[in-house]
Coordinates of C-alpha atoms and ligand atoms in Angstrom, one line a residue:
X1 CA -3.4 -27.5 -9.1
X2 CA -5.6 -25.4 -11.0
X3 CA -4.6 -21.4 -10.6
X4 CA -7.2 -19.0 -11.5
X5 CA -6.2 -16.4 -9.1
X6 CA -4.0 -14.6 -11.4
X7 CA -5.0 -11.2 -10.3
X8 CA -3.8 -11.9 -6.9
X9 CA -0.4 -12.5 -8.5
X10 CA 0.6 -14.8 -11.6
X11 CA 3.5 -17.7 -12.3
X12 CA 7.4 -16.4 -13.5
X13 CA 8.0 -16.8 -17.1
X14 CA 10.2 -19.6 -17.3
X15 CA 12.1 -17.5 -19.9
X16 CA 11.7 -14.4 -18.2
X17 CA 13.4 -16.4 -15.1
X18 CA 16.4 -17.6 -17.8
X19 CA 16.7 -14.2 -18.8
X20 CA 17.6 -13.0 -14.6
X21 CA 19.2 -16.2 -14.1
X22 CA 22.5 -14.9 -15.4
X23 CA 21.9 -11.1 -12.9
X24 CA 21.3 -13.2 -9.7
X25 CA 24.5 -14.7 -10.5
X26 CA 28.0 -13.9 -12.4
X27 CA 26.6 -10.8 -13.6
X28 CA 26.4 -9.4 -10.0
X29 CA 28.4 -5.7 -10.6
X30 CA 26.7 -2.2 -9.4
X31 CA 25.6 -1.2 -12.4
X32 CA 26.7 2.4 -11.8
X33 CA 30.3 1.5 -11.4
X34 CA 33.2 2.2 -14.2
X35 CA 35.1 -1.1 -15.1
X36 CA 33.9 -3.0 -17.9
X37 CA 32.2 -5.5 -15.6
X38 CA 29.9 -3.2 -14.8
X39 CA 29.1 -2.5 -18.4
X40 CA 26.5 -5.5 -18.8
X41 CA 24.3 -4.9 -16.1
X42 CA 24.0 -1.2 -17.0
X43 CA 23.3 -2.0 -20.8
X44 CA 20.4 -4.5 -19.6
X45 CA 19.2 -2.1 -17.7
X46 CA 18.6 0.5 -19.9
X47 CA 17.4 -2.3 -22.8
X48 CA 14.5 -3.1 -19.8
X49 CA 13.9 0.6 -19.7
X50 CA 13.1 0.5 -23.6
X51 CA 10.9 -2.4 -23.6
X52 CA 8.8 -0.7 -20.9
X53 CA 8.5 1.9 -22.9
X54 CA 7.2 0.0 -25.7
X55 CA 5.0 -1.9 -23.5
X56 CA 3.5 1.8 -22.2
X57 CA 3.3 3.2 -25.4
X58 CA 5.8 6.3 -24.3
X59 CA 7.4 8.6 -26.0
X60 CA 11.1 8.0 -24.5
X61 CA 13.0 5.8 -21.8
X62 CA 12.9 9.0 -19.3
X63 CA 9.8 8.7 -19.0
X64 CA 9.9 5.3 -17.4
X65 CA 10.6 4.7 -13.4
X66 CA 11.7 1.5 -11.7
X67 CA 9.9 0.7 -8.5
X68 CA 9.8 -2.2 -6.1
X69 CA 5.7 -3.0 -6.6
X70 CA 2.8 -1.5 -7.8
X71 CA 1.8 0.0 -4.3
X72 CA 5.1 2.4 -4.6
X73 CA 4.3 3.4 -8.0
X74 CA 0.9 4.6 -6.9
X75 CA 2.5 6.5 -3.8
X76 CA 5.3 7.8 -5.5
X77 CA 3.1 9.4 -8.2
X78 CA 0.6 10.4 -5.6
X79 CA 3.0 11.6 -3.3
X80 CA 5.4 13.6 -5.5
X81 CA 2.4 15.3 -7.4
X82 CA 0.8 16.8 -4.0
X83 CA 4.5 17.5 -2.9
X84 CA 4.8 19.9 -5.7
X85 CA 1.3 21.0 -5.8
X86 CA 0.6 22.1 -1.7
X87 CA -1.5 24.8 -2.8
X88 CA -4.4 22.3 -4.8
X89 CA -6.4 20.8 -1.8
X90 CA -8.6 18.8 -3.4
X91 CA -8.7 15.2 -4.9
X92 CA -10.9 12.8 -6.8
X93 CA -10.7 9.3 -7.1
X94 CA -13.0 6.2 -6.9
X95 CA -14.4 3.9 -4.1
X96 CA -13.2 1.2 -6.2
X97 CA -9.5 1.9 -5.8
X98 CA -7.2 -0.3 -4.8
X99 CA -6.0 0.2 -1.0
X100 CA -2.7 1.1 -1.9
X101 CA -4.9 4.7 -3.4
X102 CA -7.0 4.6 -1.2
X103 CA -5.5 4.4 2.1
X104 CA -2.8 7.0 0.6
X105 CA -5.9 9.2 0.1
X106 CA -7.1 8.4 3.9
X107 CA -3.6 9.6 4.9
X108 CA -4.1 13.2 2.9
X109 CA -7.8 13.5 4.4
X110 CA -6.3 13.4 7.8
X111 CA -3.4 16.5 6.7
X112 CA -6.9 18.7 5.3
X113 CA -7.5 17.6 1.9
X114 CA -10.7 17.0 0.5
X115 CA -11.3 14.4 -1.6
X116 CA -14.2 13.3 -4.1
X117 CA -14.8 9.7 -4.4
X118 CA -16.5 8.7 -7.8
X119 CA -19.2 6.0 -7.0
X120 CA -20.0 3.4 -9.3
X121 CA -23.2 1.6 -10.7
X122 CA -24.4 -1.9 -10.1
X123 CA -22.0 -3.0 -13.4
X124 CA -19.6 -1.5 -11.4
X125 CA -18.7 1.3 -14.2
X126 CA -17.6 4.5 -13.5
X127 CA -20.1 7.3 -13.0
X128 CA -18.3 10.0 -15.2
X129 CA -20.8 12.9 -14.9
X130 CA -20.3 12.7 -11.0
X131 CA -16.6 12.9 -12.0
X132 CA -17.2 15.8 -14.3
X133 CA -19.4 17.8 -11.5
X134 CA -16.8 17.3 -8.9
X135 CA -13.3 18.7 -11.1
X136 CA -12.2 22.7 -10.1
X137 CA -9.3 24.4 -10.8
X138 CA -8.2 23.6 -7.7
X139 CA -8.4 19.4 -8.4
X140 CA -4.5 18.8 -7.7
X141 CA -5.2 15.2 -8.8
X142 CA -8.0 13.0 -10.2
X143 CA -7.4 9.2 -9.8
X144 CA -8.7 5.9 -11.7
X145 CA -7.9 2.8 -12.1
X146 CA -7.3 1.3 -15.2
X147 CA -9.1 -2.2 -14.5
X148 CA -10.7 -3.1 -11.3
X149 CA -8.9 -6.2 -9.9
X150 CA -12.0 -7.9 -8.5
X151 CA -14.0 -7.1 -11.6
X152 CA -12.3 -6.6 -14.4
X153 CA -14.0 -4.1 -15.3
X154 CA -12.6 -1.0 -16.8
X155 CA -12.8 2.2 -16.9
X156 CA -12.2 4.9 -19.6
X157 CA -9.3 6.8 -18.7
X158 CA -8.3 8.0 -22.1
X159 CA -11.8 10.1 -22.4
X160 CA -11.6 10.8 -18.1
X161 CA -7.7 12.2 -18.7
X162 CA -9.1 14.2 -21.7
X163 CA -11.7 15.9 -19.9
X164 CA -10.4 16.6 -17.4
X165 CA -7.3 18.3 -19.1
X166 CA -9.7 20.4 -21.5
X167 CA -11.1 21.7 -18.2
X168 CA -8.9 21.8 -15.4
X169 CA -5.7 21.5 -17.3
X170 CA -2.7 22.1 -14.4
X171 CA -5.0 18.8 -13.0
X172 CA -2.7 15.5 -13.0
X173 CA -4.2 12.5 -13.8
X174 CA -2.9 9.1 -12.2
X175 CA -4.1 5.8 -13.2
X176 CA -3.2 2.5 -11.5
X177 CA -2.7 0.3 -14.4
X178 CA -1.7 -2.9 -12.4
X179 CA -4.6 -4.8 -13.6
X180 CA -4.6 -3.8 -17.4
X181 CA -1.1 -4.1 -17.8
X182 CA -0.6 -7.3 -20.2
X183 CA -4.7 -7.7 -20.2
X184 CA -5.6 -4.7 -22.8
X185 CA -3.3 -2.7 -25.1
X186 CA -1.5 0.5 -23.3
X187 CA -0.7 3.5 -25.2
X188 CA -0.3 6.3 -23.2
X189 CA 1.4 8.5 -26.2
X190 CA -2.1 9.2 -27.7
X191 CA -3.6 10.5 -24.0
X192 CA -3.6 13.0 -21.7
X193 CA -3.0 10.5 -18.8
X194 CA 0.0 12.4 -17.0
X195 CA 1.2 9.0 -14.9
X196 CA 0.7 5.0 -15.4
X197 CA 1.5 3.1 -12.1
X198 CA 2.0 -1.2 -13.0
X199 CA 3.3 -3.9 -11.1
X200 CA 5.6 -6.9 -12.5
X201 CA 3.9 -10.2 -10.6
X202 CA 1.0 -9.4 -12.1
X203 CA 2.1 -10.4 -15.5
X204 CA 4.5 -13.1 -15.1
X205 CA 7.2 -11.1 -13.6
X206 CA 8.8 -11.6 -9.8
X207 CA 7.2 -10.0 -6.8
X208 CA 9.3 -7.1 -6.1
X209 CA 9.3 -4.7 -8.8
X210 CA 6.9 -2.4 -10.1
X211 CA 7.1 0.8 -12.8
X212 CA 6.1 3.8 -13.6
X213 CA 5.2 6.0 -16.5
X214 CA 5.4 9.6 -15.8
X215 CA 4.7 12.3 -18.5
X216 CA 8.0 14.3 -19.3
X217 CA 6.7 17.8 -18.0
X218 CA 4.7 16.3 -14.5
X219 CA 6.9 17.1 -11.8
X220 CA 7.3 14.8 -8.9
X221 CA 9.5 14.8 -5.6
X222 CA 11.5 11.5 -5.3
X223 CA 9.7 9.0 -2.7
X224 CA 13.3 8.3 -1.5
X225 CA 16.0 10.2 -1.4
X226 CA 19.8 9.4 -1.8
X227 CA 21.7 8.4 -4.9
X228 CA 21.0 9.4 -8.5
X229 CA 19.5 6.3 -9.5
X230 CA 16.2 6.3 -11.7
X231 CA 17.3 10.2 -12.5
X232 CA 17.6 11.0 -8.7
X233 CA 13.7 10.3 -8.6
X234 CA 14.1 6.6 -6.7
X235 CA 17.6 6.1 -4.7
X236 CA 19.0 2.5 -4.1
X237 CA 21.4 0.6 -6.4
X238 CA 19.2 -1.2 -8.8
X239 CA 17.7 -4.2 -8.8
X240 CA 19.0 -5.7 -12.0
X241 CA 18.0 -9.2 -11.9
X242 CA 14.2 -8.1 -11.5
X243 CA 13.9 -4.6 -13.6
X244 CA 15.4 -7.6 -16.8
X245 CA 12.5 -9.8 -15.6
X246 CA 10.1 -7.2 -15.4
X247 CA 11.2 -5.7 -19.2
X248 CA 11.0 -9.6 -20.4
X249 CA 7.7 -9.7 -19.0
X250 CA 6.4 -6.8 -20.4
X251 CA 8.0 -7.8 -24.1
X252 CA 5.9 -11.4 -23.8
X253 CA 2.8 -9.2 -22.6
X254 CA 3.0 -7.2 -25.9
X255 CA 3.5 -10.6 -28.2
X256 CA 0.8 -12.4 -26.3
X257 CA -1.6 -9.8 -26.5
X258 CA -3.9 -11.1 -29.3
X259 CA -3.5 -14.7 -27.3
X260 CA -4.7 -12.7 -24.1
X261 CA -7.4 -10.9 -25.8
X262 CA -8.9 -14.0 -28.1
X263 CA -7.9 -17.2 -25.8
X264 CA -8.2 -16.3 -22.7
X265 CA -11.4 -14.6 -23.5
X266 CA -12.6 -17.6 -24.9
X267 CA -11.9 -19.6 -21.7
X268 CA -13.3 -16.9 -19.1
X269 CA -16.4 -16.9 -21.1
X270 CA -16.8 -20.6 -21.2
X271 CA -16.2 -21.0 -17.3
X272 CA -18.6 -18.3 -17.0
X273 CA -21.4 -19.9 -19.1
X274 CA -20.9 -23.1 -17.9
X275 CA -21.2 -22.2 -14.2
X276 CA -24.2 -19.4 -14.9
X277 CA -25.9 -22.5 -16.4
X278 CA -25.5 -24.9 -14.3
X279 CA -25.7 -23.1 -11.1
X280 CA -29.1 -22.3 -10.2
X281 CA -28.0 -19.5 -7.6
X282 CA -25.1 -18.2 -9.5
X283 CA -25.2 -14.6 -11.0
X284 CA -22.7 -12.7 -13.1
X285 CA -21.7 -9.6 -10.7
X286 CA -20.8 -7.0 -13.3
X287 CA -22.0 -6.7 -17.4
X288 CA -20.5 -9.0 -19.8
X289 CA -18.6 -6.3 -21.8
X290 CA -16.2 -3.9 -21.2
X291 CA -14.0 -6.0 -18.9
X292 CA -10.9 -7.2 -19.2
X293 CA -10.3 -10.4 -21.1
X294 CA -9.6 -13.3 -17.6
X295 CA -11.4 -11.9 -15.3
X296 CA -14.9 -13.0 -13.9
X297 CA -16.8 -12.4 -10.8
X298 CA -19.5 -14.5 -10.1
X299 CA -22.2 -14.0 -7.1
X300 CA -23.0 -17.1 -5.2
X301 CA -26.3 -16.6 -3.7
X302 CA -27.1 -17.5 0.0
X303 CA -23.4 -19.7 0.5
X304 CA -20.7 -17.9 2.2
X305 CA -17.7 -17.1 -0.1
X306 CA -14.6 -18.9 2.6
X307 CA -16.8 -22.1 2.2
X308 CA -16.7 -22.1 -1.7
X309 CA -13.2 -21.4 -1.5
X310 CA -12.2 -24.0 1.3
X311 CA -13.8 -26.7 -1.2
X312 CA -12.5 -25.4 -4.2
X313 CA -8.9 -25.9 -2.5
X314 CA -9.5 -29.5 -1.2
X315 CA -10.0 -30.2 -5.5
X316 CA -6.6 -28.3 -5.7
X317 CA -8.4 -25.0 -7.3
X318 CA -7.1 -21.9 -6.4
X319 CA -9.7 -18.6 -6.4
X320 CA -10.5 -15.6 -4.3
X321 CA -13.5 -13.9 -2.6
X322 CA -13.9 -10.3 -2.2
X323 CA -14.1 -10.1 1.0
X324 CA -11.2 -9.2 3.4
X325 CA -10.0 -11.2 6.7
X326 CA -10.5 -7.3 9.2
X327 CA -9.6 -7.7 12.8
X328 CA -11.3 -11.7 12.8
X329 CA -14.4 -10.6 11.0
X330 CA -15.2 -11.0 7.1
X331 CA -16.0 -7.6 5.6
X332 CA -17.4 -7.5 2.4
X333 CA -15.3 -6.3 -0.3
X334 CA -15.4 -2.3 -0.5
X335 CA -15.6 -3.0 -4.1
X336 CA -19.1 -5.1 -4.5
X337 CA -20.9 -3.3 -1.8
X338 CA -20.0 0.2 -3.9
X339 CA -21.7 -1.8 -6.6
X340 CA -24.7 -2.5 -4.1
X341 CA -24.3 -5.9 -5.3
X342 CA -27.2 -7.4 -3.2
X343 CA -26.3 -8.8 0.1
X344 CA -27.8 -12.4 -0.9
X345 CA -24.7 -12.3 -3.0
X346 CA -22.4 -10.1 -1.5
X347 CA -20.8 -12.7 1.3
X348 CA -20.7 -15.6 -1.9
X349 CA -18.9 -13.7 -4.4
X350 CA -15.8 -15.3 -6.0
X351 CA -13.5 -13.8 -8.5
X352 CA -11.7 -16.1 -11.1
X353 CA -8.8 -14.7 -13.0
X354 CA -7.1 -16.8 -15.9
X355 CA -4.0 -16.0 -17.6
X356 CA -2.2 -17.6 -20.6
X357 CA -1.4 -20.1 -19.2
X358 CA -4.9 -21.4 -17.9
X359 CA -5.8 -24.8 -19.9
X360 CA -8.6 -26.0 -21.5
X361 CA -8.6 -29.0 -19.3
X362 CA -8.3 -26.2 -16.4
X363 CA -11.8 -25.0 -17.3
X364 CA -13.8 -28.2 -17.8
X365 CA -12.7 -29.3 -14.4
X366 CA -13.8 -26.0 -12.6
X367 CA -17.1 -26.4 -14.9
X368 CA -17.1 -30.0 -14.0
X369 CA -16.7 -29.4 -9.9
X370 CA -19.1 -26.1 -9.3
X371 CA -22.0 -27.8 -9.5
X372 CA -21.2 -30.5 -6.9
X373 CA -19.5 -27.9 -4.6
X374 CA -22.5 -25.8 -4.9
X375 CA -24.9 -28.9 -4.2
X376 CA -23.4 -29.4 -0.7
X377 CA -23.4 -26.0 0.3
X378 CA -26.6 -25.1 -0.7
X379 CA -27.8 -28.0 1.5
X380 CA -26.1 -26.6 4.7
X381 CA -27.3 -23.0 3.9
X382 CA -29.0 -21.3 6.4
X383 CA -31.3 -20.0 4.1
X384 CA -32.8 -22.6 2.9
X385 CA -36.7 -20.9 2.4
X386 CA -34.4 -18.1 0.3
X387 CA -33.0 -21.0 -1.9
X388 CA -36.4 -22.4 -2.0
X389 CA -38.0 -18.9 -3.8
X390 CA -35.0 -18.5 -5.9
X391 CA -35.3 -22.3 -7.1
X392 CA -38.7 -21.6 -8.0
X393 CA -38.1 -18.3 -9.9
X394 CA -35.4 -19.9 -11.6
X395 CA -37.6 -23.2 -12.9
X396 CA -35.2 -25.6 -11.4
Ligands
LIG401 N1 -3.4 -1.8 -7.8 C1 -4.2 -2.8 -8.1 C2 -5.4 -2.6 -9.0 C3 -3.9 -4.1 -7.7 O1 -4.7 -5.1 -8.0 C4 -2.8 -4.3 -6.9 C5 -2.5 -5.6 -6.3 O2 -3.3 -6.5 -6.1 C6 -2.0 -3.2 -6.6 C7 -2.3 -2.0 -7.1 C8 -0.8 -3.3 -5.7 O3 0.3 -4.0 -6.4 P1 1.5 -4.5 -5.6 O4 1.1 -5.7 -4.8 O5 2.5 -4.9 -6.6 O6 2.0 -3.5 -4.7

C-alpha cells in the first residue's frame, strides 16, 4: 500500500506506541490519586505537557490544554472566548476553514452573530486587506487557519494576529493549527496569536487526543464541566496513554522537522513534476510556494475525482478528492470552489499528502501509474471535444 493521505490522518509512531504501551497497561492508576502508584502516570503527564510546550513554542506548561481531537480544541477556544465576551457580536473567519470552524460559526449565526468570511484568491491565499476592512472594536474573534488541509497552503497568521492586535486589541485571535503542526516550525511566544488548536493523528499520534495552546491572560469557560482536570478548564480523568503519545509525537515532530521540511519537500515536488509532465490534463491547483512541505493538490481536467481515486485504490494507493459524499450527491469541496478553481477541474481534483515516512519507491510508482490511470479515463470522459481543445493547446 502506498499512503499519501496523510492529511486525512497519518500511521502511530512505532516508538510513540512503545512509549503508551506501558499506560494502556500496568501503569493504569488515576493520575490524580495519592499513593505512590499514582505517582508515574501523573509525572508523565505533566513531562507530555512540557514537550507540547516546546513543540508550541509557549512560554509555560499552563498554557497547554489536553483535548480529545482537534475539532474540540477549535470549539473549546471558540466557545469559551464568546462565553466570556457576549457583548462582541461579531466574527471573522475564512471560507476555507475547516468544518469543525465553520459549522461552530453556522451555529453562532443562528443565536445573532455576524460574521465576516475572508475569501480567498485563485492560489487559494488569504485576502488580508478584506480582513483588515472587516475588524471593529467589536470583532470578539478573528479566525485562520494555520495551513489549509486540502491545499497546503498557508496563511500568515503571525502578521494577521499582529494587526489585528495593534488595532482591535481586546480581539482574540484563534488559529487551527491541525495542519501545520509537525509540517512548519510553531512559535507562538514571538506572536500575538492568543490560542493554537492541533490534533495528535495528524502527526503520528492516536486518534483521540488533541491540544491546545491558550495565551495566559485569554479567558475561556471550560467546554465541560466537572472535575479539576486540565486546571478545571476540561473535566474527565485523563487520558494518559494518549496525552504520552501525543507529547512523543510532538517531540519526533520537532527532531524531524529539517527531514519534513527538506525530504519530504523533495518528494512532493517530484510527484508533482512528474505528474504535471506527464499528464496532459493535469494542473497544479494552488502556487508552488508558500505551502506546506507534503501537501499537493492537483486538478484533473474533464475526469471525475471518485474514478481517479477508485483506480488509484485497485494499485493499493491511497489519496483523497475534495469533494464531499452530501446527502448521495458529490459537492465540490467548499475549499476549491472559494478558489474558483474552474469547474473543468473542480470535480477531478485530488490532494496527495506525504509524510516521513513516504518512500522514494512510494513516489516513482504514483509517477509510474498516473499516466496509465489517466489514459483510461480520459478515454471514457464525456468530454471528449473538451480533451480534444485542451490536447491541442497543450501540443500533445
Ligand atoms: N482542522 C483541520 C485543518 C483539519 O484538517 C482537521 C481534520 O482533518 C481538523 C481541524 C479536525 O481534527 P480532528 O479530526 O482531530 O477533530
Amino acid at each position: 500500500m502506498i499512503y499519501l493521505d496523510n492529511n486525512a490522518t497519518t500511521a502511530i509512531d512505532k516508538t510513540v506506541l512503545e512509549d503508551m504501551l506501558p499506560y494502556l497497561s500496568g501503569e493504569y492508576a488515576n493520575p490524580s490519586s495519592m499513593y505512590d502508584f499514582a505517582k508515574k502516570p501523573a509525572a508523565a503527564i505533566r513531562e507530555a505537557r512540557a514537550k507540547m510546550r516546546d513543540f508550541f513554542g509557549a512560554k509555560d506548561e499552563k498554557e497547554i490544554f489536553f483535548t480529545s481531537c482537534g475539532s474540540e480544541s477549535a470549539n473549546m477556544a471558540i466557545k469559551g472566548v464568546l462565553n466570556c465576551n457576549k457583548e462582541k457580536r461579531h466574527i471573522i473567519t475564512t471560507k476555507v476553514e475547516h468544518p469543525c470552524v465553520l459549522n461552530t460559526y453556522k451555529y453562532y449565526e443562528k443565536q445573532g452573530y455576524e460574521i465576516d468570511y475572508i475569501g480567498v484568491n485563485a492560489q487559494g491565499e488569504l485576502n488580508f486587506e478584506e480582513l483588515k476592512e472587516k475588524l471593529r472594536k467589536d470583532t470578539a474573534l478573528v479566525s485562520v487557519m494555520w495551513a489549509n488541509n486540502e491545499t497546503g497552503v498557508i496563511h500568515p497568521v503571525e502578521e494577521i494576529a499582529e494587526y489585528v492586535k495593534s488595532h482591535s486589541p481586546e480581539t482574540r485571535v484563534y488559529v487551527d493549527g491541525v495542519q501545520a503542526a509537525g509540517k512548519i516550525p510553531i512559535n507562538v511566544k514571538e506572536t500575538q496569536i492568543d490560542m493554537v488548536g492541533v490534533s495528535g493523528h495528524k502527526f503520528h499520534a492516536p486518534k483521540g487526543i488533541g491540544a491546545l495552546y491558550v495565551k495566559p491572560d485569554v479567558r475561556l469557560t471550560p467546554l465541560v464541566n466537572g472535575g479539576h482536570q486540565e486546571r478545571g478548564m476540561r473535566a474527565g480523568t485523563e487520558n494518559v496513554p494518549y496525552i504520552v503519545g501525543i507529547g512523543k509525537a510532538a517531540e519526533l515532530a520537532m527532531e524531524n522537522m529539517n527531514h519534513e521540511l527538506t525530504e519530504v519537500k523533495r518528494l512532493r515536488d517530484k510527484l508533482e513534476a512528474g505528474i504535471l509532465k506527464s499528464v496532459f490534463n493535469a494542473r497544479l491547483n494552488t502556487g508552488i510556494s508558500n505551502r506546506v512541505p507534503n501537501t499537493t493538490n492537483i486538478g484533473f481536467e474533464y475526469v471525475e475525482g471518485e474514478l481517479i481515486l477508485l483506480h488509484l485504490s485497485d494499485i493499493g494507493i491511497c489519496a483523497s478528492s475534495g469533494s464531499a459524499c452530501t446527502s448521495g450527491s458529490l459537492e465540490p469541496s467548499h475549499v476549491l470552489r472559494a478558489m474558483g478553481i474552474p469547474f473543468t477541474a473542480l470535480h477531478g481534483s485530488i490532494r496527495f499528502s506525504l509524510s516521513r515516512f513516504t518512500t522514494e519507491k512510494d513516489i516513482d510508482f504514483v509517477i509510474k501509474n498516473i499516466p496509465v490511470i489517466m489514459d483510461k479515463l480520459t478515454k471514457i470522459s464525456p468530454f471528449q471535444t473538451e480533451l480534444e481543445e485542451l490536447r491541442k493547446r497543450k501540443g500533445v
